[in-house]
XYZ file of C-alpha atoms in Angstrom:
668
model
C 9.633 -8.273 -35.138
C 10.921 -4.733 -34.655
C 8.115 -2.713 -33.132
C 6.241 -0.265 -35.334
C 8.668 -1.236 -38.077
C 10.927 1.643 -37.125
C 13.333 0.605 -39.839
C 10.767 1.449 -42.518
C 11.386 5.127 -42.201
C 15.138 4.801 -42.125
C 17.418 5.290 -45.069
C 20.759 3.756 -45.719
C 23.860 5.695 -44.824
C 26.553 6.593 -47.274
C 28.377 3.358 -46.474
C 25.538 1.217 -47.856
C 24.885 0.522 -51.503
C 21.417 1.625 -52.650
C 21.149 -0.434 -55.791
C 21.862 -4.035 -56.597
C 25.010 -4.604 -58.604
C 24.662 -6.961 -61.513
C 25.400 -10.433 -60.177
C 26.907 -13.451 -61.888
C 24.449 -15.637 -63.740
C 22.911 -17.840 -61.031
C 20.083 -20.300 -61.515
C 17.526 -19.297 -58.896
C 15.040 -21.648 -57.244
C 12.161 -20.910 -54.923
C 13.294 -21.511 -51.344
C 10.098 -20.805 -49.374
C 6.531 -19.835 -50.217
C 3.415 -18.964 -48.239
C 0.146 -19.831 -49.989
C -1.976 -17.490 -47.878
C -1.664 -14.999 -45.073
C -1.801 -16.333 -41.508
C -5.099 -15.986 -39.689
C -5.828 -12.394 -38.680
C -3.430 -10.657 -41.098
C -4.135 -8.569 -44.195
C -1.956 -6.877 -46.812
C -1.710 -3.125 -46.293
C 0.554 -1.581 -48.930
C 3.846 -1.762 -50.781
C 7.006 -0.504 -49.111
C 9.391 2.187 -50.243
C 12.441 0.773 -51.958
C 14.611 2.995 -49.746
C 13.352 1.518 -46.470
C 15.896 -0.586 -44.595
C 15.404 -4.221 -43.629
C 17.502 -6.168 -41.094
C 18.340 -9.209 -43.226
C 19.296 -12.512 -41.565
C 20.411 -15.708 -43.284
C 19.965 -18.836 -41.152
C 22.704 -21.232 -42.189
C 22.096 -24.962 -42.324
C 23.515 -26.792 -39.337
C 25.892 -29.728 -39.570
C 25.078 -33.352 -38.794
C 21.312 -32.929 -38.597
C 21.041 -36.067 -40.698
C 22.553 -37.875 -37.718
C 20.410 -36.156 -35.079
C 17.985 -39.028 -34.519
C 20.890 -41.494 -34.361
C 22.660 -39.370 -31.744
C 19.491 -38.995 -29.691
C 18.627 -42.693 -29.824
C 22.098 -43.569 -28.525
C 21.338 -41.859 -25.216
C 17.549 -42.351 -25.159
C 16.661 -45.804 -26.479
C 16.208 -48.373 -23.698
C 18.232 -50.983 -25.601
C 21.222 -48.712 -26.094
C 24.294 -49.405 -23.941
C 24.803 -45.627 -23.846
C 21.360 -44.881 -22.382
C 21.566 -41.872 -20.087
C 25.065 -40.830 -21.180
C 23.887 -37.355 -22.070
C 25.985 -34.793 -23.903
C 27.340 -31.529 -22.571
C 26.230 -28.209 -24.057
C 29.697 -27.802 -25.562
C 29.499 -31.176 -27.285
C 26.111 -30.297 -28.730
C 27.237 -26.888 -30.003
C 30.324 -28.345 -31.680
C 28.450 -31.227 -33.309
C 25.826 -29.062 -35.015
C 27.727 -25.865 -35.884
C 27.318 -24.881 -39.562
C 30.172 -25.852 -41.849
C 32.620 -23.181 -42.961
C 31.763 -23.974 -46.573
C 28.192 -22.797 -45.898
C 29.468 -19.506 -44.477
C 31.802 -19.035 -47.442
C 29.237 -19.946 -50.107
C 26.559 -17.561 -48.827
C 29.074 -14.758 -48.231
C 30.336 -15.092 -51.783
C 26.786 -14.893 -53.157
C 26.059 -11.758 -51.138
C 29.317 -10.126 -52.233
C 28.621 -10.871 -55.892
C 25.125 -9.416 -55.457
C 26.386 -6.073 -54.197
C 26.435 -6.651 -50.434
C 29.972 -5.622 -49.512
C 31.762 -7.936 -47.037
C 32.146 -5.130 -44.486
C 28.346 -4.933 -44.264
C 28.033 -8.596 -43.275
C 28.470 -9.767 -39.681
C 28.645 -13.335 -38.428
C 27.069 -14.730 -35.302
C 29.335 -16.219 -32.686
C 28.487 -19.796 -33.643
C 28.336 -18.971 -37.372
C 24.644 -19.885 -37.298
C 23.580 -16.590 -38.896
C 24.885 -14.047 -41.375
C 23.462 -10.584 -40.775
C 23.336 -7.372 -42.808
C 21.074 -4.394 -43.432
C 19.680 -3.839 -46.915
C 17.219 -1.549 -48.606
C 13.934 -3.058 -49.732
C 15.111 -2.589 -53.317
C 18.292 -4.530 -52.601
C 16.447 -7.317 -50.792
C 13.905 -7.641 -53.597
C 16.667 -7.913 -56.173
C 18.666 -10.311 -54.048
C 15.752 -12.697 -53.405
C 13.716 -12.130 -56.581
C 10.629 -11.128 -54.624
C 8.314 -8.238 -53.688
C 7.815 -6.932 -50.131
C 4.580 -5.602 -48.652
C 3.528 -4.123 -45.354
C 0.872 -6.229 -43.580
C -1.227 -5.418 -40.529
C -2.968 -7.559 -37.947
C -6.722 -7.010 -38.096
C -7.177 -6.984 -34.316
C -4.002 -5.487 -32.883
C -3.088 -3.231 -35.808
C 0.480 -4.483 -35.543
C 2.546 -4.019 -38.739
C 4.746 -6.662 -40.310
C 6.937 -6.760 -43.415
C 6.804 -9.927 -45.498
C 6.816 -11.330 -49.013
C 4.854 -14.219 -50.498
C 7.868 -16.210 -51.667
C 11.568 -15.768 -52.276
C 14.347 -17.358 -54.297
C 18.033 -18.157 -53.874
C 20.658 -19.688 -56.188
C 20.100 -23.413 -56.438
C 23.627 -24.254 -55.291
C 22.884 -22.512 -51.968
C 19.812 -24.591 -51.088
C 21.808 -27.096 -48.987
C 23.498 -24.238 -47.114
C 20.494 -22.065 -46.151
C 17.681 -22.942 -43.731
C 15.731 -19.741 -44.307
C 16.114 -15.980 -44.697
C 14.284 -13.219 -42.842
C 12.356 -11.043 -43.236
C 10.553 -13.018 -45.921
C 7.480 -15.279 -45.687
C 7.488 -15.699 -41.901
C 5.012 -13.982 -39.616
C 5.088 -12.949 -35.986
C 5.613 -15.978 -33.740
C 5.458 -14.170 -30.436
C 2.914 -15.402 -27.930
C 0.048 -12.881 -27.700
C -2.249 -12.538 -24.746
C -5.769 -13.750 -25.419
C -7.296 -10.424 -24.495
C -5.852 -8.998 -27.721
C -7.707 -11.625 -29.737
C -10.954 -11.591 -27.777
C -12.943 -9.341 -30.109
C -12.046 -11.262 -33.234
C -12.829 -14.646 -31.731
C -16.121 -13.546 -30.212
C -17.277 -12.297 -33.601
C -16.397 -15.598 -35.261
C -18.171 -17.667 -32.632
C -21.267 -15.627 -31.793
C -23.594 -18.016 -33.671
C -21.918 -21.098 -32.245
C -22.254 -19.780 -28.686
C -25.931 -19.125 -29.228
C -26.547 -22.664 -30.405
C -24.518 -24.399 -27.719
C -25.799 -23.278 -24.350
C -23.590 -25.806 -22.616
C -20.689 -23.502 -23.347
C -22.018 -20.749 -21.125
C -20.186 -22.157 -18.115
C -16.904 -22.825 -19.869
C -14.489 -19.925 -20.254
C -11.758 -20.508 -22.790
C -8.662 -19.054 -24.361
C -6.695 -18.761 -27.528
C -3.427 -19.885 -29.039
C -0.186 -20.259 -27.735
C -0.397 -22.365 -25.048
C -0.698 -23.236 -27.920
C -0.569 -19.710 -28.814
C 0.153 -18.940 -25.400
C -2.728 -16.699 -24.821
C -5.571 -17.324 -22.472
C -9.076 -18.197 -21.885
C -11.312 -15.201 -21.973
C -13.991 -16.272 -24.435
C -16.981 -18.386 -23.468
C -16.227 -21.093 -25.967
C -14.204 -24.259 -25.345
C -13.000 -24.304 -28.942
C -10.635 -21.387 -28.496
C -7.047 -22.293 -27.838
C -4.966 -24.613 -25.766
C -5.319 -22.623 -22.614
C -7.366 -24.103 -19.846
C -11.106 -23.664 -19.979
C -12.945 -22.313 -16.962
C -15.952 -24.132 -15.589
C -18.234 -23.443 -12.640
C -17.051 -22.293 -9.243
C -16.659 -24.897 -6.504
C -17.667 -24.827 -2.861
C -14.586 -26.458 -1.405
C -16.523 -27.543 1.679
C -18.765 -29.681 -0.511
C -15.860 -32.013 -1.315
C -16.445 -34.288 1.682
C -14.464 -37.280 0.509
C -12.077 -36.382 -2.292
C -11.553 -39.878 -3.653
C -15.273 -40.581 -3.929
C -15.824 -37.449 -6.028
C -12.901 -37.583 -8.443
C -15.249 -37.965 -11.406
C -16.488 -34.419 -10.773
C -13.682 -32.810 -8.733
C -10.021 -33.607 -9.477
C -7.574 -32.881 -6.641
C -3.940 -33.909 -6.033
C -5.041 -37.026 -4.142
C -7.289 -38.032 -7.056
C -4.280 -37.912 -9.361
C -2.176 -39.956 -6.932
C -4.920 -42.572 -6.850
C -5.360 -42.531 -10.632
C -1.686 -42.995 -11.455
C -0.590 -44.891 -8.342
C 2.101 -42.573 -7.075
C 2.506 -41.695 -3.392
C 3.103 -38.270 -1.872
C 6.735 -37.339 -2.422
C 8.946 -37.585 0.664
C 12.369 -36.395 -0.447
C 13.940 -33.786 -2.676
C 17.151 -34.617 -4.472
C 19.160 -31.402 -4.984
C 20.177 -32.666 -8.430
C 16.551 -32.971 -9.511
C 14.493 -30.128 -11.006
C 11.126 -29.442 -12.631
C 10.376 -26.349 -14.707
C 7.092 -24.673 -15.660
C 7.101 -22.098 -18.480
C 4.706 -19.127 -18.419
C 4.481 -16.092 -20.692
C 3.918 -12.544 -19.431
C 1.397 -11.034 -18.737
C 0.017 -14.346 -17.443
C 1.170 -14.875 -13.877
C 0.288 -16.626 -10.642
C -1.058 -14.983 -7.496
C 0.559 -16.001 -4.211
C -2.800 -15.700 -2.476
C -4.217 -18.318 -4.842
C -1.305 -20.671 -4.172
C -1.779 -20.229 -0.430
C -5.510 -20.896 -0.714
C -4.909 -24.094 -2.677
C -2.118 -25.337 -0.404
C -4.156 -24.622 2.738
C -6.675 -27.188 1.510
C -4.545 -29.726 -0.334
C -0.888 -29.382 0.774
C -0.818 -27.605 4.098
C 2.942 -27.465 4.626
C 3.349 -25.437 1.427
C 1.379 -22.362 2.481
C 3.514 -19.285 1.638
C 5.836 -21.417 -0.487
C 6.861 -19.900 -3.817
C 8.474 -21.343 -6.931
C 12.072 -20.595 -7.816
C 11.522 -17.790 -10.317
C 13.725 -17.143 -13.366
C 12.723 -13.854 -14.993
C 13.594 -13.981 -18.695
C 14.059 -10.776 -20.728
C 12.292 -8.253 -18.540
C 9.609 -10.644 -17.330
C 7.579 -9.809 -14.241
C 5.141 -11.848 -12.191
C 2.566 -9.153 -12.691
C -0.346 -8.737 -10.270
C -1.701 -5.375 -11.457
C -4.160 -6.898 -13.910
C -6.016 -9.916 -12.570
C -8.670 -12.282 -13.861
C -8.917 -15.812 -15.181
C -7.307 -14.760 -18.465
C -4.250 -13.573 -16.549
C -4.038 -15.996 -13.635
C -5.846 -19.210 -14.618
C -2.991 -20.881 -16.503
C -0.189 -20.053 -14.082
C -2.257 -20.842 -10.984
C -3.241 -24.218 -12.432
C 0.284 -25.181 -13.472
C 2.007 -24.175 -10.265
C -0.597 -25.334 -7.760
C -0.549 -28.881 -9.104
C 3.139 -29.086 -10.011
C 4.264 -27.795 -6.621
C 1.821 -29.966 -4.666
C 2.626 -33.158 -6.551
C 6.435 -32.958 -6.321
C 6.627 -31.393 -2.848
C 9.171 -31.086 -1.208
C 10.977 -30.901 -4.558
C 11.245 -27.270 -5.660
C 9.604 -26.124 -8.894
C 11.255 -23.543 -11.162
C 9.031 -20.987 -12.862
C 10.428 -19.649 -16.122
C 8.512 -16.375 -16.479
C 9.225 -15.212 -20.016
C 8.992 -11.852 -21.765
C 8.219 -8.278 -20.791
C 4.720 -6.835 -20.654
C 5.139 -4.758 -23.806
C 6.692 -6.958 -26.494
C 6.049 -10.310 -24.791
C 7.919 -13.372 -26.043
C 8.132 -16.459 -28.232
C 9.250 -20.013 -27.506
C 12.640 -19.030 -28.887
C 12.935 -16.339 -26.212
C 12.754 -19.076 -23.599
C 15.099 -21.374 -25.506
C 17.633 -18.542 -25.712
C 17.629 -18.244 -21.941
C 18.603 -21.872 -21.333
C 20.927 -22.311 -24.321
C 23.345 -19.540 -25.217
C 24.139 -21.177 -28.554
C 20.537 -20.635 -29.675
C 20.424 -16.832 -29.268
C 20.311 -14.376 -32.139
C 23.982 -13.828 -31.403
C 24.590 -17.487 -32.064
C 21.721 -19.563 -33.249
C 18.012 -20.005 -33.805
C 16.122 -16.729 -33.470
C 14.240 -15.174 -36.350
C 14.318 -11.400 -35.756
C 11.110 -10.898 -37.747
C 9.205 -13.393 -35.611
C 10.926 -13.423 -32.249
C 11.229 -10.488 -29.837
C 14.284 -8.263 -29.962
C 16.032 -6.913 -26.876
C 16.497 -4.252 -25.762
C 12.766 -3.884 -26.474
C 12.332 -1.012 -28.978
C 8.781 -0.333 -27.770
C 8.119 2.460 -25.311
C 8.100 1.117 -21.757
C 9.649 -2.189 -22.783
C 12.593 -4.052 -21.324
C 15.792 -2.078 -21.967
C 18.299 -4.710 -20.875
C 20.179 -7.133 -23.112
C 18.674 -10.390 -24.332
C 19.110 -13.210 -21.845
C 21.446 -15.607 -23.576
C 22.052 -18.848 -21.707
C 21.601 -17.172 -18.352
C 19.476 -19.909 -16.799
C 19.928 -23.648 -16.404
C 17.529 -26.099 -18.025
C 15.632 -28.184 -15.482
C 15.457 -31.964 -15.890
C 11.792 -31.800 -16.938
C 10.148 -28.791 -18.602
C 6.376 -28.494 -19.107
C 4.817 -25.884 -21.411
C 1.055 -25.484 -21.773
C 1.204 -23.201 -24.803
C 1.470 -23.786 -28.541
C 0.689 -22.772 -32.114
C -1.150 -24.279 -35.013
C 1.457 -25.967 -37.142
C 0.093 -23.920 -40.055
C 0.847 -20.639 -38.252
C 4.580 -20.918 -38.919
C 6.767 -21.952 -41.816
C 8.209 -25.446 -41.954
C 11.765 -24.090 -41.908
C 11.140 -22.131 -38.715
C 9.508 -25.148 -37.063
C 12.295 -27.520 -38.068
C 14.935 -25.167 -36.692
C 13.154 -24.920 -33.349
C 12.402 -28.649 -33.276
C 16.113 -29.348 -33.611
C 16.697 -27.321 -30.465
C 14.379 -29.646 -28.552
C 16.466 -32.498 -29.909
C 19.584 -30.852 -28.500
C 17.948 -30.460 -25.091
C 17.023 -34.134 -25.162
C 20.648 -34.977 -25.915
C 21.553 -33.089 -22.737
C 19.077 -35.050 -20.606
C 16.072 -32.726 -20.488
C 12.501 -34.013 -20.945
C 10.391 -31.537 -22.953
C 6.590 -31.724 -22.589
C 4.034 -29.769 -24.641
C 0.260 -29.889 -24.542
C -1.415 -31.432 -27.595
C -4.322 -28.954 -27.689
C -7.921 -28.688 -26.520
C -9.901 -28.648 -29.744
C -9.624 -32.221 -30.954
C -8.438 -32.394 -34.552
C -9.007 -28.642 -34.976
C -6.456 -25.988 -34.098
C -6.441 -23.013 -31.774
C -9.805 -21.319 -31.733
C -11.305 -24.386 -33.386
C -9.741 -23.378 -36.692
C -9.522 -25.847 -39.563
C -7.685 -25.470 -42.868
C -9.651 -24.638 -46.001
C -8.770 -25.934 -49.470
C -7.006 -22.678 -50.341
C -4.812 -22.911 -47.241
C -6.625 -20.284 -45.182
C -8.374 -20.995 -41.868
C -12.016 -21.990 -41.865
C -14.418 -21.475 -38.969
C -14.000 -24.953 -37.548
C -17.146 -26.575 -38.926
C -15.313 -28.094 -41.899
C -11.914 -28.305 -43.493
C -8.643 -30.139 -43.105
C -7.508 -31.079 -39.614
C -5.151 -28.546 -38.021
C -2.282 -30.156 -36.041
C -0.424 -28.228 -33.359
C 3.215 -27.276 -32.988
C 5.506 -27.978 -31.089
C 3.517 -31.150 -30.337
C 4.240 -32.415 -33.840
C 7.995 -32.067 -33.321
C 9.284 -35.646 -32.943
C 11.740 -34.555 -30.240
C 9.152 -33.443 -27.674
C 6.676 -35.520 -25.683
C 3.151 -34.441 -26.598
C 0.547 -34.724 -23.823
C -3.147 -35.330 -24.502
C -6.108 -35.344 -22.109
C -8.316 -37.992 -20.495
C -11.135 -37.947 -17.979
C -12.746 -40.218 -15.425
C -15.934 -41.555 -16.952
C -19.076 -39.854 -15.609
C -20.195 -41.619 -12.451
C -17.156 -43.929 -12.399
C -14.743 -44.433 -9.529
C -11.164 -43.210 -9.458
C -9.940 -46.777 -9.971
C -11.943 -47.381 -13.164
C -10.306 -47.026 -16.610
C -10.373 -43.490 -17.986
C -11.553 -42.346 -21.406
C -10.462 -39.596 -23.792
C -11.490 -36.175 -22.510
C -14.841 -35.079 -23.930
C -15.917 -32.684 -21.187
C -15.622 -29.036 -22.272
C -12.421 -29.842 -24.184
C -11.260 -32.539 -26.579
C -7.728 -33.902 -26.579
C -5.670 -32.541 -29.461
C -4.213 -35.160 -31.761
C -3.526 -36.171 -35.313
C -0.673 -36.224 -37.804
C 1.899 -33.625 -38.784
C 1.995 -31.900 -42.139
C 5.676 -31.039 -41.612
C 7.557 -33.732 -39.698
C 8.147 -37.305 -40.901
C 7.377 -40.384 -38.853
C 10.173 -40.950 -36.314
C 11.678 -44.429 -36.092
C 10.667 -44.937 -32.466
C 6.991 -44.438 -33.371
C 6.874 -46.359 -36.652
C 5.606 -49.692 -35.284
C 2.854 -48.056 -33.223
C 1.582 -45.909 -36.091
C 1.708 -48.823 -38.532
C -0.349 -50.915 -36.111
C -2.890 -48.116 -35.694
C -3.508 -47.846 -39.429
C -3.548 -51.610 -39.923
C -6.053 -52.328 -37.154
C -8.053 -49.103 -36.879
C -7.919 -47.205 -40.199
C -9.617 -43.794 -39.797
C -12.673 -43.148 -42.012
C -11.114 -40.062 -43.620
C -9.141 -39.214 -46.738
C -6.283 -36.900 -47.614
C -8.903 -34.150 -47.766
C -9.066 -34.253 -43.964
C -5.560 -35.135 -42.780
C -2.112 -36.359 -43.734
C -2.978 -40.002 -44.333
C 0.348 -41.005 -45.888
C 1.156 -43.070 -42.775
C 4.608 -41.523 -42.966
C 4.187 -38.466 -40.731
C 4.640 -37.843 -37.027
C 1.578 -38.752 -34.969
C 0.650 -37.072 -31.685
C 0.100 -37.112 -28.723
C 2.516 -39.577 -27.128
C 1.022 -39.809 -23.641
C -2.023 -38.452 -21.812
C -3.292 -37.589 -18.350
C -6.515 -36.379 -16.788
C -7.630 -32.994 -18.080
C -11.137 -32.464 -16.677
C -12.695 -31.011 -13.524
C -9.522 -29.737 -11.838
C -10.193 -27.839 -8.621
C -8.014 -24.717 -8.851
C -7.799 -21.570 -6.741
C -7.997 -18.591 -9.101
C -8.494 -14.979 -8.045
C -9.548 -15.947 -4.535
C -12.133 -18.595 -5.456
C -12.078 -22.288 -6.304
C -13.177 -23.077 -9.830
C -13.124 -26.058 -12.181
C -10.600 -25.999 -15.029
C -10.315 -28.211 -18.115
C -7.713 -28.931 -20.773
C -4.341 -30.378 -21.636
C -2.965 -27.396 -19.722
C -3.725 -29.524 -16.669
C -2.482 -32.784 -18.171
C 1.047 -31.648 -19.031
C 2.206 -30.456 -15.581
C 0.782 -33.639 -14.061
C 2.826 -35.821 -16.424
C 5.806 -33.574 -15.710
C 5.350 -34.056 -11.980
C 5.254 -37.834 -12.318
C 8.372 -37.863 -14.500
C 10.123 -35.617 -11.975
C 9.471 -38.253 -9.314
C 10.871 -40.916 -11.660
C 13.980 -38.767 -12.056
C 14.200 -38.468 -8.284
C 14.309 -42.250 -7.967
C 17.091 -42.541 -10.571
C 19.154 -39.633 -9.289
C 18.963 -40.949 -5.728
C 20.850 -44.088 -6.748
C 23.379 -42.207 -8.831
C 21.855 -42.621 -12.279
C 21.187 -39.904 -14.857
C 17.902 -38.135 -15.596
C 15.539 -39.923 -17.996
C 15.894 -37.286 -20.728
C 13.982 -37.892 -23.959
C 11.421 -40.511 -22.938
C 9.575 -41.309 -26.180
C 11.775 -44.242 -27.290
C 11.340 -45.954 -23.916
C 7.575 -45.383 -23.899
C 7.042 -46.747 -27.398
C 9.321 -49.735 -26.761
C 7.413 -50.523 -23.541
C 3.764 -49.500 -24.001
C 2.757 -51.782 -21.125
C 4.143 -49.265 -18.616
C 1.193 -46.992 -19.447
C -2.563 -47.392 -18.966
C -4.025 -47.875 -22.444
C -7.111 -45.737 -23.120
C -9.611 -47.363 -25.470
C -12.712 -45.153 -25.524
C -13.597 -41.583 -26.396
C -12.665 -39.358 -29.315
C -11.414 -35.918 -30.308
C -14.038 -34.407 -32.571
C -13.437 -31.297 -34.641
C -13.667 -29.778 -38.129
C -17.189 -31.121 -38.530
C -16.132 -34.729 -37.908
C -16.019 -37.133 -34.939
C -12.230 -36.874 -35.187
C -10.156 -39.895 -34.255
C -11.103 -42.562 -31.719
C -9.147 -43.926 -28.780
C -8.409 -47.586 -29.470
C -6.229 -50.403 -28.192
C -2.587 -49.416 -28.538
C -1.365 -46.012 -29.666
C -3.933 -43.623 -31.121
C -3.967 -39.928 -32.134
C -6.245 -39.040 -29.216
C -4.522 -40.251 -26.041
C -1.247 -41.581 -27.440
C 0.011 -44.668 -25.630
C -2.141 -43.916 -22.577
C -1.774 -42.494 -19.075
C 1.057 -42.922 -16.559
C 1.347 -45.975 -14.328
C 3.927 -44.814 -11.819
C 5.030 -48.179 -10.402
C 5.637 -49.534 -13.905
C 7.271 -46.333 -15.136
C 9.703 -46.082 -12.247
C 10.510 -49.792 -12.392
C 11.357 -49.613 -16.101
C 13.508 -46.503 -15.842
C 15.303 -47.806 -12.757
C 16.177 -50.948 -14.718
C 17.981 -48.904 -17.385
C 21.661 -47.885 -17.120
């Protein structure tokens, strides 16, 4: 969103029309509606009709009805075309909007008083762009605009409650901005600390066990970070007690209380890596101002991977990003230190790429990162929503003044992101558009991993959904699934733990220490074909004791997570001390590391990367360790339960490296 809504004070020049010309008689239909404001926002006031809005029309892409078919051709283990991934050019050409969509929307705008010379087209024809007064936009979309403000940050945002377009345009338009969408940029948890602490003061007082567990907020799922002493806040890792590293006498005998790289190798049966194929690559995504400290990496490597002391990740700085070290603390360094220490140690000597995204002022959204690895997705040619995603050059004082990075970096073969949103935070149209980009990356051979969340069936901050669509305090309400985990084109990663007192070779259970594995069913995305048998079996053999009042029980929606890995008691060097960390933030980079080693095995013998792995996993569940105990409580319920086969707690189970690598090596 444009900072401080600078456009609100602007007026149209003489070249712009200030009133809506009478349009032909169209039959209008509601295109999008928001039932309530997103959490933390309130309506401020109406906006002057002379204020100027940067209008953007996202055109429907071609061939999306064939997207799953295309992806299965290169991803399903029974397909003769497995691994024959597409080029970026092939992807862009296959999904470009049709000219008839461009023409139909342009004609509507012209007939509504928006002169053709005011309309510009993106390079790929994905967007039509024009400036309009509030009065024009309200007449065009049959709506009313208001200024809203965030209760904690004070940030302004222009939005309406619903909008309408001619019915014949519905097949041609994904969505229009600014309208019902709200800011999707990933905020730092420190900005949300006050609000969350107020909401959880009574809960903290009644649950003394939380006093040793520092937590975070959205966007890891919101991409923020762990500053509140409550494990129900966000998908960021939760901080536990400090660790005396010298007390870990025999690592493998203490894995139930202290997870280290060797514990993970023993759990999932993979050896230390010995080679590094130059064609292989593993990427970790972090959002400024969160950043790693080299001293922490050195401290960790000195104890667990000695030949990596002073080693650094390959660093891609996206849109003014910096690996900032000025402000330090668990909220700033915990996530990045965790991700990089384990990813780098587990795939060593394979290099790890750090995608550091966003400047310190405006920060970034997932789309900012996607822009950087796919030029066809940029505002100039694709998926961004200017009212939700950052704009560059950054209009805020002190922000990044360079151009938006558009396809400037290569996508690694595996990408792990430990951030996310509540699915309810964003509109379905926005989520579908972004989800389709993950599909396109899968077509090109990239494996996309996202954490499933740390609050069980509740969302970031332990939020649940009230009957009226607003967020409740987490003690009751409808379950709150996370995005992008609910996108059927990503691999969602849940969390497990070694049972208290058990050995590293014993079966794990769903994580119930400090955090609870996120999982459930989407309210936006339908059940993908590759998952249909598993979900049907789950409902037939283990029907949950809940109704539609708690979750989407249609048995026709996307279930998550897909896979899981240990997420409890990780020994991590943060700010010069070893501490225990919990959450799916740990699980995702571990799964990513294992899949990177599987890629290494395939690439070494001249085969392609594994790409989108879900079809192979669901067709061969025996290549994973099934988890059959534990649950993911939330929203005043026990949540779901881990059972035999797939479940919405731990998915299909945890990695079994020998079986995984054998299966993928057997494929073309």
